[in-house]
Amino acid sequence: MHRDEAAARLARQASEALAEMLEHSGAHPSGPDRFDWSSDALDELARAVVTIGEIVERTTARALPTDDDPEEIVQATQELATAIVRRRNSLLAENAAVRLRRARIVPVRRAG
């Protein structure tokens, strides 16, 4: 059996990068800046999830079809990516609503 050490090393690097991102994610700001801070990261994570599904499909592909359908993995990762993008979009809507409320609030100065 041939072992692909390069593939295992790359997968380990990806896993370590995600673990580092998990540690970093606790430092995000609260309030409306959450969207600005996280939108690009969420987009990239959605793409990463789809890529992981494709890698699993290619890695487990067999010449003869079996009951273990790799397409099931791809479908699941695409659903997760869609959920990530939905979360990003909900932050966008929330951020827009907060900014709109702030724009409507005009300080009133008392004469005096």
Coordinates of N, CA and C in Angstrom, one line a residue:
M1 N 0.8 -1.2 0.0 CA 0.0 0.0 0.0 C 0.9 1.2 0.0
H2 N 0.6 2.2 -0.8 CA 1.3 3.4 -1.0 C 0.7 4.5 -0.1
R3 N 1.5 5.2 0.7 CA 1.0 6.2 1.6 C 1.3 7.6 1.0
D4 N 0.3 8.5 0.9 CA 0.6 9.8 0.4 C 0.9 10.8 1.5
E5 N 2.1 10.9 1.9 CA 2.5 11.7 3.0 C 2.3 13.2 2.7
A6 N 2.4 13.6 1.4 CA 2.2 15.0 1.1 C 0.7 15.4 1.3
A7 N -0.2 14.5 1.0 CA -1.6 14.8 1.2 C -1.9 14.9 2.7
A8 N -1.4 14.0 3.4 CA -1.6 14.0 4.9 C -1.0 15.3 5.5
R9 N 0.2 15.7 5.0 CA 0.8 16.9 5.5 C -0.1 18.1 5.2
L10 N -0.6 18.2 4.0 CA -1.4 19.3 3.6 C -2.7 19.3 4.4
A11 N -3.3 18.2 4.6 CA -4.6 18.1 5.4 C -4.3 18.5 6.8
R12 N -3.1 18.1 7.4 CA -2.8 18.5 8.7 C -2.6 20.1 8.8
Q13 N -2.0 20.7 7.8 CA -1.8 22.1 7.8 C -3.1 22.8 7.7
A14 N -4.1 22.3 6.9 CA -5.4 22.9 6.9 C -6.1 22.8 8.2
S15 N -6.0 21.6 8.8 CA -6.6 21.4 10.1 C -6.0 22.4 11.2
E16 N -4.7 22.5 11.2 CA -4.0 23.4 12.1 C -4.5 24.9 11.9
A17 N -4.6 25.3 10.6 CA -5.0 26.6 10.3 C -6.5 26.9 10.8
L18 N -7.3 25.9 10.6 CA -8.7 26.0 11.1 C -8.7 26.1 12.6
A19 N -7.9 25.3 13.3 CA -7.8 25.4 14.8 C -7.3 26.8 15.2
E20 N -6.3 27.3 14.5 CA -5.8 28.7 14.8 C -6.9 29.7 14.6
M21 N -7.7 29.5 13.5 CA -8.8 30.4 13.3 C -9.9 30.4 14.4
L22 N -10.1 29.2 14.9 CA -11.1 29.0 16.0 C -10.6 29.8 17.2
E23 N -9.3 29.7 17.5 CA -8.8 30.5 18.6 C -9.0 32.0 18.4
H24 N -8.7 32.4 17.2 CA -8.8 33.8 16.8 C -10.2 34.3 16.8
S25 N -11.2 33.5 16.5 CA -12.6 33.9 16.4 C -13.2 34.4 17.7
G26 N -12.6 34.1 18.8 CA -13.1 34.6 20.1 C -12.8 36.1 20.3
A27 N -12.0 36.7 19.4 CA -11.6 38.1 19.6 C -12.4 39.0 18.8
H28 N -13.5 38.5 18.1 CA -14.3 39.4 17.2 C -15.0 40.4 18.0
P29 N -15.2 41.6 17.4 CA -16.0 42.7 18.1 C -17.5 42.4 18.1
S30 N -18.1 42.9 19.1 CA -19.6 42.8 19.2 C -20.2 43.9 18.4
G31 N -21.5 43.9 18.3 CA -22.3 45.0 17.6 C -22.2 44.8 16.1
P32 N -22.5 45.9 15.4 CA -22.7 45.9 14.0 C -21.4 45.6 13.2
D33 N -20.2 45.8 13.9 CA -19.0 45.5 13.3 C -18.7 44.0 13.0
R34 N -19.5 43.2 13.6 CA -19.4 41.7 13.5 C -19.4 41.4 12.0
F35 N -20.3 42.0 11.2 CA -20.4 41.6 9.8 C -19.1 42.0 9.1
D36 N -18.7 43.3 9.3 CA -17.5 43.7 8.6 C -16.3 42.8 8.9
W37 N -16.2 42.4 10.2 CA -15.1 41.6 10.7 C -15.1 40.2 10.1
S38 N -16.4 39.6 10.0 CA -16.5 38.2 9.7 C -16.9 37.8 8.2
S39 N -17.4 38.8 7.5 CA -18.0 38.4 6.2 C -17.0 37.7 5.2
D40 N -15.8 38.2 5.1 CA -14.8 37.5 4.2 C -14.4 36.2 4.8
A41 N -14.3 36.1 6.1 CA -13.9 34.8 6.7 C -15.0 33.8 6.4
L42 N -16.3 34.2 6.6 CA -17.4 33.2 6.4 C -17.4 32.8 4.9
D43 N -17.2 33.7 4.0 CA -17.2 33.3 2.6 C -16.1 32.3 2.3
E44 N -14.9 32.5 2.8 CA -13.8 31.6 2.6 C -14.1 30.3 3.3
L45 N -14.7 30.3 4.5 CA -15.0 29.0 5.1 C -16.0 28.2 4.3
A46 N -17.0 28.9 3.7 CA -18.0 28.2 2.8 C -17.2 27.5 1.7
R47 N -16.3 28.2 1.1 CA -15.5 27.7 -0.1 C -14.7 26.5 0.4
A48 N -14.1 26.6 1.6 CA -13.2 25.6 2.2 C -14.1 24.3 2.4
V49 N -15.3 24.5 2.9 CA -16.1 23.3 3.2 C -16.4 22.5 1.9
V50 N -16.7 23.3 0.8 CA -17.0 22.6 -0.5 C -15.8 21.9 -1.0
T51 N -14.6 22.5 -0.8 CA -13.4 21.9 -1.3 C -13.1 20.7 -0.5
I52 N -13.3 20.7 0.8 CA -13.1 19.5 1.6 C -14.0 18.4 1.1
G53 N -15.3 18.7 0.8 CA -16.2 17.6 0.3 C -15.7 17.0 -1.0
E54 N -15.2 17.9 -1.9 CA -14.6 17.4 -3.2 C -13.4 16.6 -3.0
I55 N -12.5 17.0 -2.0 CA -11.3 16.2 -1.7 C -11.7 14.8 -1.2
V56 N -12.7 14.7 -0.3 CA -13.2 13.5 0.3 C -13.7 12.6 -0.9
E57 N -14.5 13.2 -1.8 CA -15.0 12.4 -2.9 C -13.9 11.8 -3.7
R58 N -12.9 12.7 -4.1 CA -11.8 12.2 -4.9 C -11.0 11.1 -4.2
T59 N -10.8 11.3 -2.9 CA -9.9 10.4 -2.1 C -10.6 9.1 -2.0
T60 N -11.9 9.0 -1.9 CA -12.6 7.8 -1.6 C -13.3 7.2 -2.9
A61 N -13.0 7.8 -4.0 CA -13.6 7.3 -5.3 C -13.1 5.9 -5.6
R62 N -14.0 5.1 -6.0 CA -13.7 3.7 -6.4 C -14.1 3.4 -7.8
A63 N -13.4 2.4 -8.4 CA -13.8 2.1 -9.8 C -15.1 1.4 -9.8
L64 N -15.5 0.7 -8.8 CA -16.8 0.0 -8.8 C -17.7 0.8 -7.8
P65 N -19.0 1.1 -8.2 CA -19.9 1.7 -7.3 C -20.2 0.9 -6.1
T66 N -20.3 1.5 -4.9 CA -20.7 0.8 -3.7 C -21.8 1.6 -3.0
D67 N -22.3 1.0 -1.9 CA -23.3 1.7 -1.2 C -22.9 3.0 -0.5
D68 N -21.5 3.1 -0.3 CA -21.0 4.3 0.3 C -20.9 5.3 -0.8
D69 N -21.9 6.1 -1.0 CA -21.9 7.1 -2.1 C -21.2 8.4 -1.7
P70 N -20.0 8.6 -2.3 CA -19.3 9.8 -2.0 C -20.0 11.1 -2.3
E71 N -21.0 11.0 -3.2 CA -21.8 12.2 -3.5 C -22.6 12.7 -2.2
E72 N -22.8 11.8 -1.3 CA -23.5 12.1 -0.1 C -22.7 13.1 0.7
I73 N -21.4 12.9 0.7 CA -20.4 13.8 1.4 C -20.5 15.2 0.7
V74 N -20.4 15.2 -0.6 CA -20.4 16.5 -1.3 C -21.7 17.2 -1.1
Q75 N -22.8 16.5 -1.1 CA -24.1 17.2 -0.9 C -24.1 17.7 0.6
A76 N -23.6 17.0 1.5 CA -23.6 17.5 2.9 C -22.8 18.7 3.1
T77 N -21.6 18.7 2.4 CA -20.7 19.9 2.5 C -21.3 21.1 1.8
Q78 N -22.0 20.8 0.7 CA -22.7 22.0 0.0 C -23.8 22.5 0.9
E79 N -24.5 21.7 1.6 CA -25.5 22.2 2.5 C -24.9 23.0 3.6
L80 N -23.8 22.5 4.2 CA -23.1 23.3 5.2 C -22.6 24.6 4.7
A81 N -22.1 24.6 3.5 CA -21.6 25.9 2.9 C -22.8 26.9 2.7
T82 N -23.9 26.3 2.3 CA -25.1 27.2 2.1 C -25.6 27.7 3.4
A83 N -25.5 26.9 4.5 CA -25.9 27.4 5.8 C -24.9 28.5 6.3
I84 N -23.6 28.4 6.0 CA -22.6 29.4 6.3 C -23.0 30.7 5.6
V85 N -23.3 30.6 4.3 CA -23.6 31.8 3.6 C -24.9 32.4 4.1
R86 N -25.9 31.6 4.4 CA -27.1 32.1 5.0 C -26.8 32.9 6.3
R87 N -25.9 32.4 7.2 CA -25.6 33.0 8.4 C -24.9 34.4 8.1
R88 N -24.0 34.4 7.1 CA -23.4 35.6 6.7 C -24.4 36.6 6.2
N89 N -25.4 36.2 5.4 CA -26.4 37.1 4.9 C -27.3 37.6 6.0
S90 N -27.5 36.8 7.0 CA -28.3 37.3 8.2 C -27.6 38.3 8.9
L91 N -26.3 38.2 9.0 CA -25.4 39.2 9.7 C -25.5 40.5 8.8
L92 N -25.5 40.4 7.5 CA -25.6 41.5 6.6 C -26.9 42.3 6.9
A93 N -28.0 41.5 6.9 CA -29.3 42.2 7.2 C -29.3 42.8 8.5
E94 N -28.8 42.2 9.5 CA -28.8 42.7 10.9 C -27.9 44.0 10.9
N95 N -26.8 43.9 10.3 CA -25.9 45.1 10.2 C -26.5 46.3 9.5
A96 N -27.2 46.0 8.4 CA -27.9 47.1 7.7 C -29.0 47.7 8.6
A97 N -29.7 46.9 9.3 CA -30.8 47.4 10.1 C -30.3 48.3 11.3
V98 N -29.2 47.8 11.9 CA -28.5 48.6 12.9 C -28.0 50.0 12.4
R99 N -27.4 49.9 11.3 CA -26.9 51.2 10.7 C -28.0 52.1 10.3
L100 N -29.1 51.6 9.8 CA -30.3 52.4 9.4 C -30.8 53.0 10.7
R101 N -31.0 52.3 11.8 CA -31.5 52.9 13.0 C -30.6 54.0 13.5
R102 N -29.3 53.7 13.4 CA -28.3 54.8 13.9 C -28.4 56.0 13.0
A103 N -28.7 55.9 11.7 CA -28.8 57.0 10.8 C -30.0 57.8 11.1
R104 N -31.1 57.2 11.6 CA -32.3 57.8 11.9 C -32.3 58.6 13.2
I105 N -31.4 58.2 14.1 CA -31.3 58.8 15.4 C -30.5 60.1 15.3
V106 N -31.2 61.2 15.4 CA -30.5 62.5 15.3 C -30.5 63.1 16.7
P107 N -29.4 63.4 17.2 CA -29.4 64.1 18.6 C -30.1 65.4 18.6
V108 N -30.9 65.6 19.6 CA -31.7 66.9 19.7 C -30.9 67.8 20.7
R109 N -30.7 69.0 20.2 CA -30.0 69.9 21.0 C -31.0 70.9 21.6
R110 N -30.9 71.1 22.9 CA -31.8 72.0 23.6 C -31.3 73.4 23.4
A111 N -32.2 74.3 23.2 CA -31.9 75.7 23.1 C -31.5 76.2 24.5
G112 N -30.5 77.0 24.6 CA -30.2 77.4 25.9 C -29.0 78.0 26.1

